[in-house]
Short mmCIF file of C-alpha atoms and ligand atoms in Angstrom, two decimals:
data_model
loop_
_atom_site.label_atom_id
_atom_site.label_comp_id
_atom_site.label_asym_id
_atom_site.label_seq_id
_atom_site.Cartn_x
_atom_site.Cartn_y
_atom_site.Cartn_z
CA MET A 1 -100.20 132.55 174.03
CA LYS A 2 -100.99 130.84 170.72
CA ARG A 3 -102.71 127.46 170.60
CA ASN A 4 -103.86 124.80 168.12
CA VAL A 5 -101.68 123.71 165.22
CA LEU A 6 -102.53 123.10 161.57
CA ILE A 7 -99.88 120.98 159.84
CA ILE A 8 -99.89 121.27 156.04
CA GLY A 9 -98.49 118.29 154.12
CA ALA A 10 -98.45 114.60 155.01
CA GLY A 11 -95.01 113.47 153.83
CA GLY A 12 -91.96 112.34 155.80
CA VAL A 13 -91.39 115.68 157.54
CA ALA A 14 -95.09 116.07 158.41
CA GLN A 15 -94.97 112.63 160.04
CA VAL A 16 -92.25 113.88 162.41
CA VAL A 17 -93.94 117.24 162.99
CA ALA A 18 -97.24 115.53 163.86
CA HIS A 19 -95.61 113.10 166.30
CA LYS A 20 -93.64 115.86 168.01
CA CYS A 21 -96.72 118.11 168.22
CA ALA A 22 -98.61 115.17 169.75
CA GLN A 23 -95.82 114.67 172.29
CA ASN A 24 -96.29 118.31 173.27
CA ASN A 25 -100.05 118.78 172.94
CA ALA A 26 -100.43 120.05 176.51
CA LEU A 27 -98.94 123.33 175.27
CA LEU A 28 -99.86 123.18 171.58
CA GLY A 29 -103.54 122.17 171.95
CA HIS A 30 -105.53 120.70 169.07
CA ILE A 31 -103.58 119.18 166.18
CA HIS A 32 -104.93 119.13 162.62
CA ILE A 33 -103.18 117.62 159.58
CA ALA A 34 -104.17 118.69 156.07
CA SER A 35 -102.85 117.52 152.73
CA ARG A 36 -104.08 116.71 149.23
CA THR A 37 -104.48 113.05 150.11
CA LEU A 38 -106.69 112.53 153.16
CA GLY A 39 -105.51 108.92 153.58
CA LYS A 40 -101.91 110.06 154.18
CA CYS A 41 -103.05 112.40 156.99
CA GLN A 42 -105.11 109.63 158.54
CA ALA A 43 -102.15 107.20 158.35
CA ILE A 44 -100.03 109.71 160.34
CA ILE A 45 -102.79 109.97 162.95
CA ASP A 46 -102.99 106.17 163.16
CA SER A 47 -99.22 105.98 163.73
CA ILE A 48 -99.46 108.58 166.52
CA HIS A 49 -102.07 106.42 168.26
CA ALA A 50 -100.07 103.24 167.60
CA LYS A 51 -96.98 104.77 169.22
CA ASN A 52 -99.01 106.34 172.00
CA SER A 53 -97.38 109.68 171.20
CA LEU A 54 -100.07 111.99 172.60
CA GLN A 55 -98.84 113.72 175.74
CA GLN A 56 -102.44 114.05 176.94
CA PRO A 57 -105.83 113.17 175.39
CA GLY A 58 -106.71 115.75 172.72
CA THR A 59 -107.93 116.49 169.20
CA LEU A 60 -106.07 114.90 166.28
CA GLN A 61 -107.89 115.36 162.99
CA ALA A 62 -107.19 114.78 159.28
CA HIS A 63 -108.40 117.07 156.46
CA ALA A 64 -108.20 117.03 152.65
CA LEU A 65 -106.86 120.39 151.41
CA ASP A 66 -105.38 121.88 148.27
CA ALA A 67 -103.15 124.44 149.97
CA MET A 68 -102.70 126.37 146.71
CA ASP A 69 -106.30 127.44 147.33
CA VAL A 70 -105.94 130.41 149.70
CA GLU A 71 -109.67 130.64 150.47
CA ALA A 72 -109.90 126.95 151.38
CA THR A 73 -106.79 127.26 153.57
CA LYS A 74 -108.20 130.34 155.32
CA PHE A 75 -111.46 128.48 155.90
CA LEU A 76 -109.64 125.52 157.47
CA ILE A 77 -107.46 127.74 159.69
CA ARG A 78 -110.59 129.45 161.00
CA ALA A 79 -112.70 126.28 161.29
CA THR A 80 -109.99 124.54 163.34
CA HIS A 81 -109.20 127.67 165.41
CA SER A 82 -105.55 127.15 164.51
CA GLN A 83 -103.22 129.93 165.63
CA ILE A 84 -100.05 128.21 164.37
CA VAL A 85 -99.62 126.81 160.86
CA ILE A 86 -96.63 124.55 160.17
CA ASN A 87 -96.20 124.34 156.41
CA VAL A 88 -94.31 121.14 155.60
CA GLY A 89 -95.95 120.55 152.25
CA SER A 90 -94.14 121.11 148.99
CA PRO A 91 -92.22 124.45 148.71
CA PHE A 92 -94.56 125.44 145.86
CA LEU A 93 -97.19 126.13 148.57
CA ASN A 94 -95.32 128.69 150.67
CA MET A 95 -96.75 131.90 149.27
CA SER A 96 -100.37 130.74 149.27
CA VAL A 97 -100.17 129.36 152.82
CA LEU A 98 -98.45 132.56 153.95
CA ALA A 99 -101.26 134.59 152.32
CA ALA A 100 -103.84 132.56 154.27
CA CYS A 101 -101.93 133.19 157.53
CA LEU A 102 -101.68 136.91 156.80
CA GLU A 103 -105.45 137.11 156.38
CA THR A 104 -106.33 135.00 159.42
CA GLY A 105 -103.57 136.20 161.78
CA ALA A 106 -102.17 132.69 162.33
CA ALA A 107 -98.42 132.33 162.85
CA TYR A 108 -96.64 130.78 159.85
CA LEU A 109 -93.64 128.41 159.78
CA ASP A 110 -91.96 126.58 156.92
CA THR A 111 -88.79 124.55 156.34
CA ALA A 112 -87.82 125.43 152.75
CA ILE A 113 -87.71 128.48 150.49
CA HIS A 114 -90.63 129.15 148.10
CA GLU A 115 -90.27 127.69 144.61
CA ASP A 116 -92.00 128.73 141.43
CA PRO A 117 -92.64 125.49 139.49
CA LEU A 118 -91.45 127.01 136.21
CA LYS A 119 -88.29 128.71 137.49
CA VAL A 120 -85.23 126.86 138.76
CA CYS A 121 -82.54 128.75 140.66
CA GLU A 122 -83.69 132.35 140.67
CA THR A 123 -81.56 135.47 141.13
CA PRO A 124 -79.91 135.66 144.58
CA PRO A 125 -80.82 136.38 147.29
CA TRP A 126 -83.66 133.92 146.67
CA TYR A 127 -85.79 135.09 149.65
CA ALA A 128 -86.11 138.53 147.99
CA ASN A 129 -87.94 137.01 144.99
CA HIS A 130 -90.90 135.79 147.06
CA GLU A 131 -91.07 135.70 150.89
CA TRP A 132 -89.38 139.01 151.72
CA LYS A 133 -91.89 140.83 149.47
CA ARG A 134 -94.43 140.05 152.22
CA ARG A 135 -92.23 141.33 155.07
CA GLN A 136 -94.04 144.65 155.42
CA ALA A 137 -97.43 142.94 155.22
CA CYS A 138 -96.44 140.66 158.12
CA ARG A 139 -95.24 143.65 160.14
CA ASP A 140 -98.45 145.59 159.40
CA ALA A 141 -100.63 142.64 160.39
CA GLY A 142 -98.43 141.67 163.37
CA VAL A 143 -98.16 138.15 161.95
CA THR A 144 -95.26 135.96 163.05
CA ALA A 145 -93.72 134.17 160.05
CA ILE A 146 -90.60 132.12 160.68
CA LEU A 147 -88.93 131.09 157.45
CA GLY A 148 -86.84 127.99 156.85
CA VAL A 149 -86.98 126.46 160.31
CA GLY A 150 -85.94 122.89 159.45
CA PHE A 151 -82.35 121.72 159.91
CA ASP A 152 -80.71 123.24 156.84
CA PRO A 153 -82.10 125.82 156.45
CA GLY A 154 -83.01 126.35 160.09
CA VAL A 155 -80.82 124.91 162.82
CA VAL A 156 -77.64 125.74 160.87
CA ASN A 157 -78.79 129.39 160.79
CA ALA A 158 -79.21 129.31 164.60
CA TYR A 159 -75.75 127.71 164.95
CA ALA A 160 -74.22 130.54 162.91
CA ARG A 161 -75.95 133.17 165.01
CA TYR A 162 -74.98 131.43 168.27
CA ALA A 163 -71.32 131.18 167.26
CA LEU A 164 -71.19 134.84 166.21
CA ASP A 165 -72.73 135.96 169.50
CA HIS A 166 -70.88 133.64 171.89
CA CYS A 167 -67.71 132.16 170.37
CA PHE A 168 -65.91 134.79 168.26
CA ASP A 169 -64.81 138.42 168.09
CA ARG A 170 -64.78 138.20 164.27
CA VAL A 171 -65.95 135.48 161.88
CA ASP A 172 -64.29 135.23 158.46
CA SER A 173 -66.06 132.19 157.09
CA ILE A 174 -68.96 129.82 157.68
CA ASP A 175 -68.92 126.46 155.91
CA ILE A 176 -72.17 124.56 156.38
CA ILE A 177 -71.49 120.84 155.99
CA ASP A 178 -74.28 118.30 155.45
CA ILE A 179 -73.31 114.62 155.55
CA ASN A 180 -75.74 111.73 155.38
CA ALA A 181 -73.74 108.56 156.02
CA GLY A 182 -76.91 106.47 156.09
CA SER A 183 -77.95 103.74 153.69
CA HIS A 184 -81.51 102.90 152.57
CA GLY A 185 -80.67 99.81 150.52
CA ARG A 186 -82.50 100.94 147.34
CA TYR A 187 -80.85 101.27 143.91
CA PHE A 188 -81.54 105.02 143.91
CA ALA A 189 -83.75 107.31 145.98
CA THR A 190 -83.71 110.87 147.30
CA ASN A 191 -84.22 111.58 151.00
CA PHE A 192 -86.93 114.15 150.39
CA ASP A 193 -89.18 115.10 147.49
CA PRO A 194 -87.13 114.10 144.37
CA GLU A 195 -88.46 117.07 142.41
CA ILE A 196 -87.19 119.54 145.04
CA ASN A 197 -83.98 117.57 145.59
CA PHE A 198 -82.99 117.66 141.90
CA ARG A 199 -84.06 121.30 141.44
CA GLU A 200 -81.43 122.20 144.07
CA PHE A 201 -78.63 120.81 141.92
CA VAL A 202 -79.47 121.32 138.23
CA SER A 203 -78.44 124.93 137.85
CA THR A 204 -75.99 127.56 139.10
CA VAL A 205 -74.42 126.92 142.51
CA TRP A 206 -74.33 130.23 144.37
CA SER A 207 -71.79 130.82 147.14
CA TRP A 208 -71.06 133.98 149.15
CA GLU A 209 -67.39 134.90 148.68
CA ASP A 210 -65.76 138.19 149.74
CA ARG A 211 -69.23 139.65 150.39
CA ALA A 212 -70.47 138.97 146.84
CA TRP A 213 -72.35 136.22 145.02
CA LYS A 214 -70.15 133.83 143.09
CA ALA A 215 -71.58 131.52 140.44
CA ASN A 216 -70.16 127.98 140.41
CA ALA A 217 -71.09 124.79 138.60
CA MET A 218 -72.48 121.74 140.40
CA PHE A 219 -69.76 119.25 141.37
CA GLU A 220 -67.10 121.83 140.37
CA HIS A 221 -65.64 122.16 143.89
CA ARG A 222 -64.96 119.09 146.03
CA ARG A 223 -63.72 119.12 149.61
CA ASP A 224 -63.14 116.42 152.22
CA TRP A 225 -63.88 117.21 155.88
CA ASP A 226 -62.89 115.36 159.03
CA MET A 227 -66.29 115.19 160.66
CA PRO A 228 -67.33 113.77 164.03
CA VAL A 229 -69.34 110.51 163.75
CA THR A 230 -69.06 110.15 159.96
CA GLY A 231 -65.23 110.51 159.74
CA VAL A 232 -63.55 111.88 156.61
CA SER A 233 -66.48 112.82 154.37
CA THR A 234 -66.47 113.97 150.75
CA THR A 235 -68.65 116.96 149.88
CA TYR A 236 -69.33 119.25 146.94
CA LEU A 237 -70.10 122.96 146.94
CA THR A 238 -73.88 123.25 146.58
CA GLY A 239 -76.36 126.12 146.39
CA HIS A 240 -78.77 126.22 149.33
CA ASP A 241 -81.56 128.33 150.88
CA GLU A 242 -79.76 129.49 154.01
CA LEU A 243 -76.96 131.29 152.13
CA HIS A 244 -79.58 133.67 150.80
CA SER A 245 -80.56 134.97 154.24
CA LEU A 246 -77.33 134.47 156.24
CA SER A 247 -75.41 136.55 153.67
CA GLN A 248 -77.84 139.44 154.15
CA HIS A 249 -78.24 139.24 157.95
CA LEU A 250 -74.77 138.33 159.26
CA ASP A 251 -71.62 140.35 158.79
CA VAL A 252 -69.56 137.41 157.48
CA PRO A 253 -67.63 137.71 154.18
CA ASN A 254 -67.62 134.02 153.18
CA ILE A 255 -70.54 131.61 153.55
CA ARG A 256 -70.67 128.30 151.67
CA PHE A 257 -72.77 125.15 151.72
CA TRP A 258 -71.24 121.68 151.21
CA MET A 259 -73.25 118.51 150.76
CA GLY A 260 -72.04 114.92 150.77
CA PHE A 261 -72.77 112.91 147.61
CA SER A 262 -71.83 109.34 146.81
CA ALA A 263 -70.23 108.54 143.44
CA HIS A 264 -73.41 106.55 142.66
CA TYR A 265 -75.67 109.59 143.24
CA ILE A 266 -73.45 111.75 141.02
CA ASN A 267 -73.49 109.11 138.30
CA VAL A 268 -77.29 108.70 138.26
CA PHE A 269 -77.83 112.46 138.53
CA THR A 270 -75.45 113.15 135.63
CA VAL A 271 -77.14 110.61 133.34
CA LEU A 272 -80.64 111.91 134.17
CA LYS A 273 -79.56 115.52 133.68
CA ASN A 274 -77.74 114.92 130.40
CA LEU A 275 -80.75 113.05 129.04
CA GLY A 276 -82.96 116.05 129.85
CA LEU A 277 -84.96 114.09 132.40
CA LEU A 278 -84.40 116.65 135.17
CA SER A 279 -85.98 119.51 133.21
CA GLU A 280 -88.87 121.41 134.82
CA GLN A 281 -90.09 122.55 131.38
CA PRO A 282 -92.95 120.54 129.81
CA VAL A 283 -92.36 118.37 126.71
CA ARG A 284 -94.89 116.75 124.36
CA THR A 285 -94.76 113.02 123.67
CA ALA A 286 -95.45 111.47 120.25
CA ARG A 287 -99.00 110.70 121.49
CA GLY A 288 -99.53 114.41 122.19
CA LEU A 289 -99.27 114.05 125.95
CA GLU A 290 -97.67 117.03 127.72
CA VAL A 291 -95.40 115.93 130.59
CA VAL A 292 -92.78 117.56 132.81
CA PRO A 293 -89.74 115.22 132.74
CA LEU A 294 -88.83 116.00 136.36
CA GLU A 295 -92.35 115.07 137.50
CA VAL A 296 -92.08 111.75 135.63
CA VAL A 297 -88.75 110.98 137.33
CA LYS A 298 -90.37 111.77 140.68
CA ALA A 299 -93.28 109.45 139.91
CA VAL A 300 -91.00 106.45 139.26
CA LEU A 301 -88.62 106.95 142.21
CA PRO A 302 -89.37 105.62 145.72
CA ASP A 303 -91.50 107.83 147.97
CA PRO A 304 -88.89 109.23 150.44
CA ALA A 305 -91.16 108.36 153.37
CA SER A 306 -91.06 104.69 152.30
CA LEU A 307 -87.27 104.53 152.90
CA ALA A 308 -87.60 104.92 156.66
CA PRO A 309 -88.06 101.28 157.84
CA ASP A 310 -84.81 100.06 156.23
CA TYR A 311 -82.65 103.17 156.73
CA GLN A 312 -79.48 102.58 158.78
CA GLY A 313 -76.62 104.90 159.79
CA LYS A 314 -76.25 108.48 160.87
CA THR A 315 -76.25 112.06 159.63
CA CYS A 316 -73.83 114.75 160.72
CA ILE A 317 -74.74 118.33 159.84
CA GLY A 318 -73.14 121.49 161.17
CA ASP A 319 -71.37 124.81 160.76
CA LEU A 320 -67.60 125.16 160.68
CA LEU A 321 -66.71 128.74 161.56
CA LYS A 322 -63.27 130.34 161.29
CA GLY A 323 -62.24 133.73 162.61
CA GLU A 324 -60.61 135.38 165.58
CA ARG A 325 -61.05 135.38 169.35
CA ASN A 326 -58.90 137.37 171.82
CA GLY A 327 -56.51 138.24 168.99
CA GLN A 328 -55.94 134.55 168.11
CA PRO A 329 -57.18 132.48 165.16
CA HIS A 330 -60.21 130.48 166.29
CA GLU A 331 -62.16 127.58 164.76
CA VAL A 332 -65.42 126.03 165.96
CA LEU A 333 -67.67 123.26 164.61
CA ILE A 334 -71.25 123.26 165.92
CA TYR A 335 -73.17 120.18 164.82
CA ASN A 336 -75.77 117.50 165.37
CA SER A 337 -75.69 113.82 164.53
CA CYS A 338 -78.93 111.92 164.09
CA ASP A 339 -79.51 108.17 163.76
CA HIS A 340 -81.92 106.91 161.07
CA GLY A 341 -82.94 103.79 163.00
CA GLU A 342 -83.61 105.67 166.25
CA SER A 343 -85.72 108.24 164.37
CA PHE A 344 -87.78 105.44 162.86
CA THR A 345 -88.30 103.77 166.23
CA GLU A 346 -89.50 107.00 167.80
CA VAL A 347 -91.68 108.55 165.09
CA GLY A 348 -91.64 106.26 162.03
CA SER A 349 -89.44 108.51 159.83
CA GLN A 350 -85.80 108.56 158.68
CA ALA A 351 -83.27 111.04 160.07
CA ILE A 352 -83.50 113.59 157.22
CA SER A 353 -87.20 114.05 157.95
CA TYR A 354 -86.53 113.93 161.71
CA THR A 355 -83.87 116.65 161.62
CA ALA A 356 -86.22 118.87 159.55
CA GLY A 357 -89.38 118.23 161.60
CA VAL A 358 -88.13 118.56 165.18
CA PRO A 359 -86.86 122.17 164.72
CA ALA A 360 -90.19 123.24 163.21
CA VAL A 361 -92.01 121.96 166.30
CA ALA A 362 -89.44 123.53 168.64
CA ALA A 363 -90.15 126.83 166.87
CA ALA A 364 -93.91 126.26 167.24
CA LEU A 365 -93.44 125.70 170.99
CA LEU A 366 -91.43 128.93 171.19
CA ILE A 367 -94.26 130.74 169.44
CA ALA A 368 -96.84 129.10 171.72
CA ASN A 369 -95.02 130.24 174.85
CA GLY A 370 -94.39 133.71 173.41
CA ILE A 371 -90.57 133.60 173.23
CA TRP A 372 -90.42 133.61 169.41
CA ASP A 373 -93.87 135.13 168.76
CA VAL A 374 -92.24 138.19 167.20
CA GLY A 375 -95.22 139.52 165.21
CA GLN A 376 -93.19 139.88 162.01
CA MET A 377 -91.35 137.85 159.38
CA ALA A 378 -87.98 136.47 160.46
CA ASN A 379 -85.30 134.10 159.26
CA VAL A 380 -83.94 131.91 162.03
CA GLU A 381 -80.65 133.82 162.45
CA GLU A 382 -82.66 136.94 163.38
CA LEU A 383 -84.03 135.19 166.50
CA ASP A 384 -82.39 134.28 169.82
CA PRO A 385 -80.83 130.84 169.20
CA VAL A 386 -80.46 129.90 172.89
CA PRO A 387 -84.06 128.83 173.69
CA PHE A 388 -84.25 127.05 170.33
CA ILE A 389 -81.08 125.01 170.91
CA ALA A 390 -82.05 124.39 174.56
CA LEU A 391 -85.45 123.03 173.51
CA MET A 392 -84.04 120.80 170.77
CA ASN A 393 -81.50 119.34 173.22
CA ARG A 394 -84.56 118.00 175.09
CA MET A 395 -86.53 116.99 171.99
CA GLY A 396 -84.13 114.48 170.42
CA LEU A 397 -81.75 116.76 168.48
CA GLN A 398 -78.70 117.45 170.59
CA THR A 399 -76.22 120.14 169.63
CA ARG A 400 -72.51 119.49 170.09
CA ILE A 401 -69.54 121.82 169.78
CA ARG A 402 -65.99 120.91 168.76
CA ASP A 403 -63.16 123.39 169.27
CA ALA A 404 -59.61 123.45 170.69
CA GLN A 405 -61.05 122.33 174.06
CA GLY A 406 -62.57 119.15 172.63
CA ASP A 407 -65.99 117.85 171.61
CA ARG A 408 -68.92 118.30 174.02
CA LEU A 409 -72.65 118.93 174.33
CA LEU A 410 -73.57 122.58 173.78
CA ASP A 411 -75.39 122.76 177.07
CA VAL A 412 -77.33 126.02 176.72
CA ARG A 413 -80.16 126.55 179.20
CA LEU A 414 -82.96 128.95 179.90
CA PRO A 415 -84.68 129.32 183.26
CA GLU A 416 -87.37 126.63 183.47
CA GLU A 417 -90.22 129.11 183.95
CA LYS A 418 -89.21 130.86 180.71
CA LEU A 419 -89.11 127.62 178.77
CA ARG A 420 -92.56 126.57 180.02
CA ALA A 421 -92.80 124.22 177.01
CA ASN A 422 -92.83 120.79 178.57
CA ALA A 423 -90.96 119.43 175.56
CA ARG A 424 -90.40 115.73 174.98
P1 NDP B 1 -92.97 115.06 150.76
O1 NDP B 1 -92.88 115.20 149.28
O2 NDP B 1 -92.79 113.71 151.37
O3 NDP B 1 -94.38 115.63 151.26
C1 NDP B 1 -94.95 116.80 150.75
C2 NDP B 1 -96.41 116.80 151.12
O4 NDP B 1 -96.98 118.01 150.61
C3 NDP B 1 -97.19 115.64 150.57
O5 NDP B 1 -97.94 115.05 151.60
C4 NDP B 1 -98.10 116.30 149.53
O6 NDP B 1 -99.39 115.74 149.46
C5 NDP B 1 -98.26 117.68 150.13
N1 NDP B 1 -98.72 118.62 149.12
C6 NDP B 1 -98.16 118.90 147.92
N2 NDP B 1 -98.92 119.79 147.26
C7 NDP B 1 -99.97 120.08 148.04
C8 NDP B 1 -101.09 120.92 147.91
N3 NDP B 1 -101.29 121.66 146.82
N4 NDP B 1 -101.96 120.98 148.93
C9 NDP B 1 -101.79 120.24 150.05
N5 NDP B 1 -100.77 119.41 150.22
C10 NDP B 1 -99.85 119.32 149.23
O7 NDP B 1 -91.91 116.07 151.35
P2 NDP B 1 -91.12 116.01 152.72
O8 NDP B 1 -92.05 115.68 153.82
O9 NDP B 1 -89.89 115.21 152.57
O10 NDP B 1 -90.68 117.55 152.85
C11 NDP B 1 -91.62 118.54 153.25
C12 NDP B 1 -90.98 119.91 153.19
O11 NDP B 1 -89.83 119.94 154.03
C13 NDP B 1 -90.47 120.28 151.79
O12 NDP B 1 -90.70 121.66 151.62
C14 NDP B 1 -88.99 120.02 151.86
O13 NDP B 1 -88.27 120.79 150.94
C15 NDP B 1 -88.71 120.43 153.29
N6 NDP B 1 -87.50 119.83 153.87
C16 NDP B 1 -86.69 120.66 154.61
C17 NDP B 1 -85.54 120.17 155.18
C18 NDP B 1 -84.70 121.06 156.02
O14 NDP B 1 -83.79 120.58 156.71
N7 NDP B 1 -84.91 122.37 156.06
C19 NDP B 1 -85.12 118.78 155.00
C20 NDP B 1 -86.11 117.96 154.30
C21 NDP B 1 -87.23 118.50 153.73
P3 NDP B 1 -99.74 114.43 148.59
O15 NDP B 1 -98.86 113.37 149.15
O16 NDP B 1 -101.15 114.20 148.84
O17 NDP B 1 -99.39 114.75 147.17
#
């Protein structure tokens, strides 16, 4: 049984993670929030009190931390007796936070792949460049490290695994489709850290085709999908974290990721990119000041967390799988739809943060009650998806399935005594 959670980061996703941990503190124990800016951690704690989110009276504490500093992170893990660390800070922090967990024995969770600030779009599979190099160390130390347990990556990995295990005899393709049909009313903003958002799209788009990596250009391949909730939705082939583990762990020849973009986003993105303003490489101004253009763009764009109060509409994200069952062609869409306004009412964040934060807390609950406390490094598709989906169905992220029999709730259950997490 692991107890006491240290949340790293105090952005939009951390806001959701903190609220959901508070709603489940009977099982999770003390909750600590640490980020560079102490005031942001304290503001999250204030919002938890304002919304009366604590399941039972308990510790909620804010800390200032530079999580690139492994010694300081180790010290905080030990001082707070945290046995679970949920890293929802910037993806530049992953390897240092993981190092601190390896040395203290705390379980580690994150929601995005590690990024080196000076390298955009590394050689596939991306996990092999950083996280998987620590696989043996996790195994040796018996440390549980669950990688990429947000929505995408995260829930979509569990959907793929579930469908392979329960819906098909053979899967030929997985198309992961991410549609945000919401509107925030600003001229231009990204839904999460602009720096990370743009880094996803400035370089080669990798897809997994006929069991090999294929290099594509951004906005080269467009496809419209008839999605539940959002209707016919336009997407573009995009590179994304989950392809880099699913391709290695599942025996599926074709795996692609499609993201919805408005014409306005593409226009702004194209202008910024062609001007060189999305570069991660430093430049020197006439006054001798060294700046990273991408960091400047981030500094002038709205803070994603600030979009939440005005955000309206819904997301629809899921996996479309095609293959064979009982000798017949078979097609299944497993998906979730999340409402921006409802997310804000419950936890003060928009739906992109909500869909990333709830799965991380579901995974923490599964570690706390031992079901996912595997004592090694794992991507989500390597774990049993049933308790994860069952828990999220009760925590505000319901999974639906659409196939030839219609569209319905994916009503997976585990015996109550096994699920002990009293999840809200
Ligand atoms: P934000 O940019 O809003 O927040 C990031 C936080 O990290 C900030 O509070 C920042 O602190 C903190 N931080 C940055 N550097 C450090 C450091 N050195 N030490 C301590 N804290 C630091 O991001 P989001 O909340 O939107 O996203 C959080 C994570 O979730 C990201 O990794 C993102 O990629 C991922 N994500 C995953 C999704 C999924 O579905 N899998 C979807 C959406 C996001 P400060 O504010 O003080 O600078």
